[in-house]
Structures are given as structure tokens and as C-alpha cells.
PDB file of C-alpha atoms and ligand atoms in Angstrom:
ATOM      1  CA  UNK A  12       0.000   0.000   0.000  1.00 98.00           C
ATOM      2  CA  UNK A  13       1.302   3.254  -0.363  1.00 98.00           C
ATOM      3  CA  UNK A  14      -0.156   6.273   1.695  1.00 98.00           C
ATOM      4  CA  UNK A  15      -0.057  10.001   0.848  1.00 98.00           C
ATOM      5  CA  UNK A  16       0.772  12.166   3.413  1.00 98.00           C
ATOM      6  CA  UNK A  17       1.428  15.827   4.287  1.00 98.00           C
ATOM      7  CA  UNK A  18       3.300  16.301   7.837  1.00 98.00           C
ATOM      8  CA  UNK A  19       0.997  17.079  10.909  1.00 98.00           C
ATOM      9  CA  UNK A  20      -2.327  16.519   9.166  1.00 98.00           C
ATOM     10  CA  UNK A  21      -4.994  14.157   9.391  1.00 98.00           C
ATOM     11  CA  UNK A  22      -2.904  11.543   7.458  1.00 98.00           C
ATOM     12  CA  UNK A  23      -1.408  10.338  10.365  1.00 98.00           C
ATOM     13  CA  UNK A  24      -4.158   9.069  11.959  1.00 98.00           C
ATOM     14  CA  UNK A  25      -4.567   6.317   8.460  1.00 99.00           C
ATOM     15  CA  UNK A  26      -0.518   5.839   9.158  1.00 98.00           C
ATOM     16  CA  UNK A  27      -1.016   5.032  13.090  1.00 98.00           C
ATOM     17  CA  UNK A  28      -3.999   2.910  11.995  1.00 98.00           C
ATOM     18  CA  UNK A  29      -1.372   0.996   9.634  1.00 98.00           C
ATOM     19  CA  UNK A  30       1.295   0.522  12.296  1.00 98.00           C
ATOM     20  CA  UNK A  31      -1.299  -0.712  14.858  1.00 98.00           C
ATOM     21  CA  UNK A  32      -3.001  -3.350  11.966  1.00 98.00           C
ATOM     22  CA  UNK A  33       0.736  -4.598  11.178  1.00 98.00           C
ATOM     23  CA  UNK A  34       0.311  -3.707   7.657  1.00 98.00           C
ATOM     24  CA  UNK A  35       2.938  -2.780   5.222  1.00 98.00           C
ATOM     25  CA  UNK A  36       3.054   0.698   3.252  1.00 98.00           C
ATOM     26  CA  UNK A  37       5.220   3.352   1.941  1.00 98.00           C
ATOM     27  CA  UNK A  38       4.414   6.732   3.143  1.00 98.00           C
ATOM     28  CA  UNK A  39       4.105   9.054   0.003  1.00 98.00           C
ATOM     29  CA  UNK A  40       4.992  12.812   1.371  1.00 98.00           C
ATOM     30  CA  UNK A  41       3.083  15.633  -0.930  1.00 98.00           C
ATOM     31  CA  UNK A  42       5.273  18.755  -0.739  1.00 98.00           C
ATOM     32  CA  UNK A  43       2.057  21.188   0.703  1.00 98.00           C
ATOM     33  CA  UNK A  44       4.896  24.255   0.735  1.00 97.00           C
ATOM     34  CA  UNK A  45       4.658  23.754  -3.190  1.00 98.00           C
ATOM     35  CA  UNK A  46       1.177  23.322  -3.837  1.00 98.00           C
ATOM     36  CA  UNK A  47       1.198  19.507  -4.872  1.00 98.00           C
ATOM     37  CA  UNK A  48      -1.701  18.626  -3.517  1.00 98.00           C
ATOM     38  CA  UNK A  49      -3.570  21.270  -5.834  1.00 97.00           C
ATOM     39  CA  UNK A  50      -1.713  19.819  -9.165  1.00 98.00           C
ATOM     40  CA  UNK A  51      -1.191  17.116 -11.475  1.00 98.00           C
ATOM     41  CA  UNK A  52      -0.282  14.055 -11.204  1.00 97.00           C
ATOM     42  CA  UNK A  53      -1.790  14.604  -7.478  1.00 98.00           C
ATOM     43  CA  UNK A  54      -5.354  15.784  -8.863  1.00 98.00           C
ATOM     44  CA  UNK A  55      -5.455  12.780 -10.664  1.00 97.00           C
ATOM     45  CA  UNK A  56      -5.243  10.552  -7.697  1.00 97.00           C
ATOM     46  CA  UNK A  57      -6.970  12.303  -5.724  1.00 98.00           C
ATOM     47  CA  UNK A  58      -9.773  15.610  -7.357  1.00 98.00           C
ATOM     48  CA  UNK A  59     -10.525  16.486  -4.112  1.00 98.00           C
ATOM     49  CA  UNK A  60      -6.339  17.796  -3.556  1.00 98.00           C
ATOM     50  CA  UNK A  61      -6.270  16.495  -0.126  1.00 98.00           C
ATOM     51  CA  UNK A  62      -4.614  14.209   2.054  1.00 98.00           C
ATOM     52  CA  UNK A  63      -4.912  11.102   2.580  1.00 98.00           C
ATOM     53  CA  UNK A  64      -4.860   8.960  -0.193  1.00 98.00           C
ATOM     54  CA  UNK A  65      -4.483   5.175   0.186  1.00 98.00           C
ATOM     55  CA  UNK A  66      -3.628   2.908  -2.514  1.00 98.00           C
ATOM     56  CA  UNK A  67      -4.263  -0.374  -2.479  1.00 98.00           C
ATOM     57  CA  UNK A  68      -4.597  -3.841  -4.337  1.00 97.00           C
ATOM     58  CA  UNK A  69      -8.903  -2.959  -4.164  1.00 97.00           C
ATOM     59  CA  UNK A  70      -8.368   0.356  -5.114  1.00 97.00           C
ATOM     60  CA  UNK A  71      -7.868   4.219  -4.176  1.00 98.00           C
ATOM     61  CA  UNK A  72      -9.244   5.478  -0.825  1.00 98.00           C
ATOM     62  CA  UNK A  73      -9.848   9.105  -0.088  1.00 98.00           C
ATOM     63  CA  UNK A  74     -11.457   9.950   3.642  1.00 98.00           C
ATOM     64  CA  UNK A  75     -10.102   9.381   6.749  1.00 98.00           C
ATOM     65  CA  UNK A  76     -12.689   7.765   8.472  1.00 98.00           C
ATOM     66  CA  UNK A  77     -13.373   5.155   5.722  1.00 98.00           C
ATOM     67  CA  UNK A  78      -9.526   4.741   5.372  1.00 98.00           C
ATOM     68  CA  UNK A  79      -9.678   3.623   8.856  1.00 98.00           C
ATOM     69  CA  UNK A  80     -12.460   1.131   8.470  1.00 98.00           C
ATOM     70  CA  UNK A  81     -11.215  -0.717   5.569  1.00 98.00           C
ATOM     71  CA  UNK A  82      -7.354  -0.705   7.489  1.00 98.00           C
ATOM     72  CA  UNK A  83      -9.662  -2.422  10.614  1.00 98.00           C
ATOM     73  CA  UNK A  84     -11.178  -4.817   7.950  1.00 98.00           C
ATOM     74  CA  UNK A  85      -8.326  -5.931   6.365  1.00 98.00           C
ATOM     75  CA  UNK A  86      -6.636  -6.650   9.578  1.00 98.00           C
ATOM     76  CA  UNK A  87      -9.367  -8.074  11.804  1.00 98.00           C
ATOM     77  CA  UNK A  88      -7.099  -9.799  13.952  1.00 98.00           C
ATOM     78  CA  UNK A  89      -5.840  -6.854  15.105  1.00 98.00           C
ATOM     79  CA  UNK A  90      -9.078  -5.773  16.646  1.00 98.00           C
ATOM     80  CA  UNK A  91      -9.217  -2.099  15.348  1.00 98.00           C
ATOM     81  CA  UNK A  92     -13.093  -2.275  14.895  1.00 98.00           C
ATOM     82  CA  UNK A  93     -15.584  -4.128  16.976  1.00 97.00           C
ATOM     83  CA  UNK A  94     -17.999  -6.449  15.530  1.00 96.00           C
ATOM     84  CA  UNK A  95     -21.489  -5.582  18.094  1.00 97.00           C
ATOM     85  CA  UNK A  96     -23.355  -2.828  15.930  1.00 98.00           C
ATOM     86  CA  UNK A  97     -23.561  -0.836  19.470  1.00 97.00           C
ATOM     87  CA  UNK A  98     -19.936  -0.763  19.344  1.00 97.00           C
ATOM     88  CA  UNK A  99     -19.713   0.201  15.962  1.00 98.00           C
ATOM     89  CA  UNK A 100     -22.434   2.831  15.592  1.00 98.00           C
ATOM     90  CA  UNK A 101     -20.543   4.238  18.824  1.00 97.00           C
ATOM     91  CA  UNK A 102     -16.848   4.429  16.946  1.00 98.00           C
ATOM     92  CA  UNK A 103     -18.857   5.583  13.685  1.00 98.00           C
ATOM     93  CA  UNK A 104     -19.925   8.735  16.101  1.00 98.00           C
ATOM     94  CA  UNK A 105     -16.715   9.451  16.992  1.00 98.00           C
ATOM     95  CA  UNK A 106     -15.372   9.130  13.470  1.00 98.00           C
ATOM     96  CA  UNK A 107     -18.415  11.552  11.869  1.00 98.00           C
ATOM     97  CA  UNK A 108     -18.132  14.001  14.941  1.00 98.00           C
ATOM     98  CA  UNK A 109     -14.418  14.364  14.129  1.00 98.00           C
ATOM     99  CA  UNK A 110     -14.744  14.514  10.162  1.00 98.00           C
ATOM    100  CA  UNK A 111     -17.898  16.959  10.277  1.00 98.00           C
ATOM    101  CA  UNK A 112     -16.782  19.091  13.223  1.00 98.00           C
ATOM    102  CA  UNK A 113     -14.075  19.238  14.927  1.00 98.00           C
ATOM    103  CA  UNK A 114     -11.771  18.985  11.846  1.00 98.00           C
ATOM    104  CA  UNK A 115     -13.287  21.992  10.086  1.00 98.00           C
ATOM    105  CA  UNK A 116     -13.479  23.741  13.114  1.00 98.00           C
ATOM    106  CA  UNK A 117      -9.780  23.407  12.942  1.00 98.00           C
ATOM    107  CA  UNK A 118      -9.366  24.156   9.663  1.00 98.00           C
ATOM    108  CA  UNK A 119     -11.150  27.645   9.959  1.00 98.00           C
ATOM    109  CA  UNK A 120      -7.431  28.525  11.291  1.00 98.00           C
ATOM    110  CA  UNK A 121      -5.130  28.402   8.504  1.00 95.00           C
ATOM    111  CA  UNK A 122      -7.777  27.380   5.910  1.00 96.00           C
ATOM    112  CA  UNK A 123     -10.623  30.579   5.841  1.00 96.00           C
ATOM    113  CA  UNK A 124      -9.944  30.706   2.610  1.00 97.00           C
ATOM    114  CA  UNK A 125     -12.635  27.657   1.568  1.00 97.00           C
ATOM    115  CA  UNK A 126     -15.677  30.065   2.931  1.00 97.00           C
ATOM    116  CA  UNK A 127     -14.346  33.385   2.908  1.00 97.00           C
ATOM    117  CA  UNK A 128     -12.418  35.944   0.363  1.00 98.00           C
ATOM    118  CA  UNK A 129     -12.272  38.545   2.515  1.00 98.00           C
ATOM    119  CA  UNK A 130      -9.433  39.000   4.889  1.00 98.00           C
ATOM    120  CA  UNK A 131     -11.631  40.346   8.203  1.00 98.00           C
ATOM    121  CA  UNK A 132     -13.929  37.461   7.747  1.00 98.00           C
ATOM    122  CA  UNK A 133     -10.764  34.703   7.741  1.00 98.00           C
ATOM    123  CA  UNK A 134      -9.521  36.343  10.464  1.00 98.00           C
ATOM    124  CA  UNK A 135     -12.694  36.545  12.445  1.00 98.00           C
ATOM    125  CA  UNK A 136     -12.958  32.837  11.752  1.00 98.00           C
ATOM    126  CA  UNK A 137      -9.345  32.148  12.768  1.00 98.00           C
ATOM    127  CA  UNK A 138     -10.010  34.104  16.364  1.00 98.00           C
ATOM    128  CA  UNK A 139     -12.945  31.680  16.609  1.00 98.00           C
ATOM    129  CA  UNK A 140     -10.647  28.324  16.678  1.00 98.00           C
ATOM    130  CA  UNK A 141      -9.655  28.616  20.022  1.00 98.00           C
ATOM    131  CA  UNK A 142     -13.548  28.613  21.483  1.00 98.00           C
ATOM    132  CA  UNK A 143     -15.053  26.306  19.190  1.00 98.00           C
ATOM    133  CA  UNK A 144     -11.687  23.413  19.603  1.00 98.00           C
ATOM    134  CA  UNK A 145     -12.226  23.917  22.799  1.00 98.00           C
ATOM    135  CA  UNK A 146     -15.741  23.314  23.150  1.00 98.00           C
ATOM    136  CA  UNK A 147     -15.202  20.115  21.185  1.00 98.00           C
ATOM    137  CA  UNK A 148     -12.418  18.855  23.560  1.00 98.00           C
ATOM    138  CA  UNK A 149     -15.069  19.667  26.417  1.00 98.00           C
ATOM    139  CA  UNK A 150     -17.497  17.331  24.481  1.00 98.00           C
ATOM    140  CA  UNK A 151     -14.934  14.570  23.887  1.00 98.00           C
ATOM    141  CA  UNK A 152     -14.100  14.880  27.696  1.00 98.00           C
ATOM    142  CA  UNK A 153     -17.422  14.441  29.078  1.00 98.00           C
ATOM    143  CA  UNK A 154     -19.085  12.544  26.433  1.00 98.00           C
ATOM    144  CA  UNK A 155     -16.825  10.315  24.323  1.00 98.00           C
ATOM    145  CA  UNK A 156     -13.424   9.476  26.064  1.00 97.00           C
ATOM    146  CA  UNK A 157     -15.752   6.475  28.102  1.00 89.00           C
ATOM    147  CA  UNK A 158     -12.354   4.779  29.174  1.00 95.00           C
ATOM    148  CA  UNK A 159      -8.867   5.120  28.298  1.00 96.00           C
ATOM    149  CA  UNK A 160      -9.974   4.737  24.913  1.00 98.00           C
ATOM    150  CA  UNK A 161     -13.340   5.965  23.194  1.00 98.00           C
ATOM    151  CA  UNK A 162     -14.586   2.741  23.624  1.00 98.00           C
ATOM    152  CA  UNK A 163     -13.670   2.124  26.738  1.00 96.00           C
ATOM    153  CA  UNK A 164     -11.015  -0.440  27.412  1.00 95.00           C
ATOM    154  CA  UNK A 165     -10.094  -1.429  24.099  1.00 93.00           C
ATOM    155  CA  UNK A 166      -8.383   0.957  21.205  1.00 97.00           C
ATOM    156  CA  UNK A 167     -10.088   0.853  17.858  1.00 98.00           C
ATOM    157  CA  UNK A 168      -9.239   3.187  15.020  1.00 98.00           C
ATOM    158  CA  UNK A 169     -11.389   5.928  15.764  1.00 98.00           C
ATOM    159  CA  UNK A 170      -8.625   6.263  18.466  1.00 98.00           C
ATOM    160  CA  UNK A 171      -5.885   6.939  15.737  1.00 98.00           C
ATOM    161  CA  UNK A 172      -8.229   9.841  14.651  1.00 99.00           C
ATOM    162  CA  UNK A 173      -8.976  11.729  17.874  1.00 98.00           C
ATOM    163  CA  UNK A 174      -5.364  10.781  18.574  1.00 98.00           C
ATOM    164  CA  UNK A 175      -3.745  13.225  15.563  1.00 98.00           C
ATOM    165  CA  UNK A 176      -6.968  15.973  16.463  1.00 98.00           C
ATOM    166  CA  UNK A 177      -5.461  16.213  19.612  1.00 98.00           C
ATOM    167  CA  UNK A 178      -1.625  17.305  18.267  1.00 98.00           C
ATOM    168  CA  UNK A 179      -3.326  20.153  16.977  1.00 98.00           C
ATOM    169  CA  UNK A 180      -4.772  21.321  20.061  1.00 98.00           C
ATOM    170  CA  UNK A 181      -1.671  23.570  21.184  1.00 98.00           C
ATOM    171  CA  UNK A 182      -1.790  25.378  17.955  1.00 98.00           C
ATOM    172  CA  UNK A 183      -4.897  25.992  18.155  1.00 98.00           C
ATOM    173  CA  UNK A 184      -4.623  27.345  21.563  1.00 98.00           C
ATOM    174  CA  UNK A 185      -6.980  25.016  23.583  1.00 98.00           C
ATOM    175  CA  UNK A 186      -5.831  24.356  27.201  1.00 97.00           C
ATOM    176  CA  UNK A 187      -5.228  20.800  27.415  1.00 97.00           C
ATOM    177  CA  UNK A 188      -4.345  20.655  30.879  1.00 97.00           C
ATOM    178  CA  UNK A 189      -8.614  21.457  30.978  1.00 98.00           C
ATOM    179  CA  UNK A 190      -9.394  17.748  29.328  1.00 98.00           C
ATOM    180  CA  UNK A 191      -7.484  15.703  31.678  1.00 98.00           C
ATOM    181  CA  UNK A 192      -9.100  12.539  30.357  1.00 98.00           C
ATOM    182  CA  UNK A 193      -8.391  13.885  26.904  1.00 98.00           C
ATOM    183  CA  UNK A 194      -4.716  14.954  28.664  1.00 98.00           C
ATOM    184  CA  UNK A 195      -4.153  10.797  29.589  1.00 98.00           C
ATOM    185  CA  UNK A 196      -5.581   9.888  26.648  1.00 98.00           C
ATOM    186  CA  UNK A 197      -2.762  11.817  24.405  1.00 98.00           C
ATOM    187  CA  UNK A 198      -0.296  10.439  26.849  1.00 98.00           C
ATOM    188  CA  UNK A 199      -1.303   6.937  26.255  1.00 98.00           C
ATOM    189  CA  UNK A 200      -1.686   6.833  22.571  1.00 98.00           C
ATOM    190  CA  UNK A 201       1.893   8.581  21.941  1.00 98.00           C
ATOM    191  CA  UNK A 202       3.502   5.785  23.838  1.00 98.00           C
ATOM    192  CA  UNK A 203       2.294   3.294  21.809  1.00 98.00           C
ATOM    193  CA  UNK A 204       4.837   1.653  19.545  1.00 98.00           C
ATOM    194  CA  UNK A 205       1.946   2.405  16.454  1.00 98.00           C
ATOM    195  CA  UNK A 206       2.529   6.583  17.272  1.00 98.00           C
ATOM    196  CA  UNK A 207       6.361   6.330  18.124  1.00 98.00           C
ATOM    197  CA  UNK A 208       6.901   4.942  14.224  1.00 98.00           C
ATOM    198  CA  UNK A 209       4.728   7.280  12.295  1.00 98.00           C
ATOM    199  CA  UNK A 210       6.807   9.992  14.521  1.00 98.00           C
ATOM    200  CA  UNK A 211       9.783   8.343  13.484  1.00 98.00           C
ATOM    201  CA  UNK A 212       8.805   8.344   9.408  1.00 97.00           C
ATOM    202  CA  UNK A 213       8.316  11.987  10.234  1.00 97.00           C
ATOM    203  CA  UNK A 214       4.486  12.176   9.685  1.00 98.00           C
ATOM    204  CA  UNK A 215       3.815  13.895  12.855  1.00 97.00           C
ATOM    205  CA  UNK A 216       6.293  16.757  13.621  1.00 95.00           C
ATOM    206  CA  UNK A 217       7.642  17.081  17.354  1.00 92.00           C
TER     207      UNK A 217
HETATM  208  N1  LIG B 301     -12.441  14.834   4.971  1.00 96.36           N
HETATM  209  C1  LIG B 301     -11.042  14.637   4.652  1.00 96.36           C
HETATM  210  C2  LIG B 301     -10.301  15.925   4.931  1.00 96.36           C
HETATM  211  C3  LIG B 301      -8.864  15.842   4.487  1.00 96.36           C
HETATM  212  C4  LIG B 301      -8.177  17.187   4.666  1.00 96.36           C
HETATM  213  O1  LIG B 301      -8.806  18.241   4.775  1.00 96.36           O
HETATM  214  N2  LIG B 301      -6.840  17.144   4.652  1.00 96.36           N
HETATM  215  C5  LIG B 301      -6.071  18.378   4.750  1.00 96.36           C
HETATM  216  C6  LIG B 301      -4.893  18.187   5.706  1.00 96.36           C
HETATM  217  S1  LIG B 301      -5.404  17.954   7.391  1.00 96.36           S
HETATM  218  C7  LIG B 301      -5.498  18.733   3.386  1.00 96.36           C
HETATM  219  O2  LIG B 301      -5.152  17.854   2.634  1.00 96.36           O
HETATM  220  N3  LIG B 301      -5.403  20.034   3.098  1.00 96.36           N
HETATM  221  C8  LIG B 301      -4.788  20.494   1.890  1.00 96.36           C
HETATM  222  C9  LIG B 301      -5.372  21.777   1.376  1.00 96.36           C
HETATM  223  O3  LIG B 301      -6.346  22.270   1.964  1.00 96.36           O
HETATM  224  O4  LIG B 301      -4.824  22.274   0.401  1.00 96.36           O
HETATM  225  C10 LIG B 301     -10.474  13.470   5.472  1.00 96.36           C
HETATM  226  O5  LIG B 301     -10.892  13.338   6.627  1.00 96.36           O
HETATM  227  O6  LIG B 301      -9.655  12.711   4.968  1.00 96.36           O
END
């Protein structure tokens, strides 16, 4: 498999997924500083000129959260998804609240420019980041993080996700010592051996 990636995004959490399912890939970097992402031969694997991309022997996956599922699928031994539909519906949740929320309420930092041409509304935006990442991290702390993990006990791959949110959260200027569930959490998940090699291949910058 080879996966695209862009340091410090969302990518990482499809990489950590990898590590943790013991499959092989190659991690692809996509030079962001030069605008590959927006260009040929990118475009052409992914139209969307985002990150990640997984290639596989079934095919070309965009989306994190169904990256993760088919990583869990093709590695079932590794647990990464449970099989009770409670369980599921409950790591889908997580997944959708991260893709529909609290990722584009990050993004209104350094990425205004998908709503907004003018430079007082981007900024306005921007100076909302802080309140609105924090107010998710206050919903993931009372309402999600159930256990050490978001489903309690055992990690599943809607763990790698929340895991590379919550790198972002000091940039964003959230207060993690507020979340200390959320606080553990990050502490757990970066000593696993899955986190420690993606931060080695340089996908998530220290
Ligand atoms: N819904 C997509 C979002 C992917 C996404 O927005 N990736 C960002 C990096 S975190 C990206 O590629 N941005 C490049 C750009 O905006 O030019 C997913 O979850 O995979």
C-alpha cells in the first residue's frame, strides 16, 4: 500500500492505523509548501487535492474515516473495529463528529480561505478556533473518552483519529491541561509503539 501524506495533518491518523493493523506501506509525502496537492499528477489521484490517499490492491481510498475502516477490515485480527453494531455505531460517532466538526473547526485557522475571500472574515474565523476546539475537547471529555480509549477499554481506530486531532490542540490554543481525560488519553496513545513509528517516518512533527 502506499499512503499520501502531508506532515501534521490528518494523514497520520490512516498511518497510526497501519502501524497498529501490522500492515505494510510506503508513506508518500506531498510537498504542501509547493502546492502539490492542488496539481497534477496529485489531482489525478486524488480531485478532491487532499490528504490522505491510500492505494491499495482494491483500489484508491480518499477519507479518513473510511480509510480507517477498511485498514480495521483488512486486519481483523488486530481488533481495530468491533464487531457488536452498538460498538460500531458508537466508533462511527466518533469518526463523523471528528470529520464533520471538529476537523473543520480546525481548519477555519489556517484554511478561511474555503468560505471566505475577505481578509476580516478569515480572520474573524481564525479568532474563533480557540472557542469552538475547545468546546469540542469539552465534548470529547465528558461525552466520548468512556475509558482510556473511546470505547472504553479497548483501542479501535477511531482512536488513531482523535489521537492526531489532539496534536493540533496547542496550535490551536486550547488548554489541554482542561481535558485531563483527553490529557491521559494523548499520553497513552503517543507511547504506543503504532505513534512512536509514524513519529519516526516523520508524519507527525515534534
Ligand atoms: N475529509 C477529509 C479531509 C482531508 C483534509 O482536509 N486534509 C487536509 C490536511 S489535514 C489537506 O489535505 N489540506 C490540503 C489543502 O487544503 O490544500 C479526510 O478526513 O480525509
Amino acid at each position: 500500500m502506499k499512503l499520501y501524506f502531508s506532515p501534521g495533518t490528518i494523514a497520520s491518523a490512516s498511518a497510526i492505523a497501519l502501524e497498529e493493523a501490522g500492515l505494510p506501506y510506503e508513506p508518500v509525502r506531498v510537498d504542501f509548501a509547493a502546492g502539490e496537492q492542488r496539481e497534477e499528477p496529485y489531482l489525478s489521484l486524488n480531485p478532491k487535492g487532499r490528504v490522505p490517499v491510500l492505494i491499495t490492491t482494491d483500489g484508491t481510498f480518499t477519507e479518513t474515516g473510511a480509510i480507517l475502516e477498511y485498514i480495521a477490515a483488512r486486519a481483523p485480527e488486530a481488533g481495530l473495529a468491533p464487531a457488536d453494531p452498538v460498538a460500531q455505531a458508537q466508533m462511527r460517532a466518533a469518526m463523523y463528529y471528528f470529520a464533520s466538526t471538529m476537523h473543520p473547526n480546525h481548519a477555519h485557522g489556517r484554511r478561511g480561505a474555503r468560505w471566505a475571500d475577505d481578509p476580516a472574515a478569515q480572520a474573524a474565523m481564525a479568532a474563533k478556533v480557540p472557542e469552538t476546539m475547545t468546546a469540542c475537547c469539552d465534548y470529547v471529555e465528558n461525552h466520548m473518552l468512556t475509558g482510556p480509549f473511546i470505547l472504553g477499554d479497548r483501542p479501535s481506530v477511531a482512536d488513531c483519529y482523535l489521537y492526531t486531532i489532539s496534536t493540533w490542540l496547542e496550535g490551536d490554543s486550547v488548554d489541554i491541561t482542561a481535558f485531563p481525560k483527553l490529557q491521559a488519553f494523548r499520553e497513552t496513545m503517543a507511547a504506543r509503539p503504532s505513534v512512536q513509528a509514524v513519529v519516526a517516518k516523520g508524519m507527525i512533527p515534534q
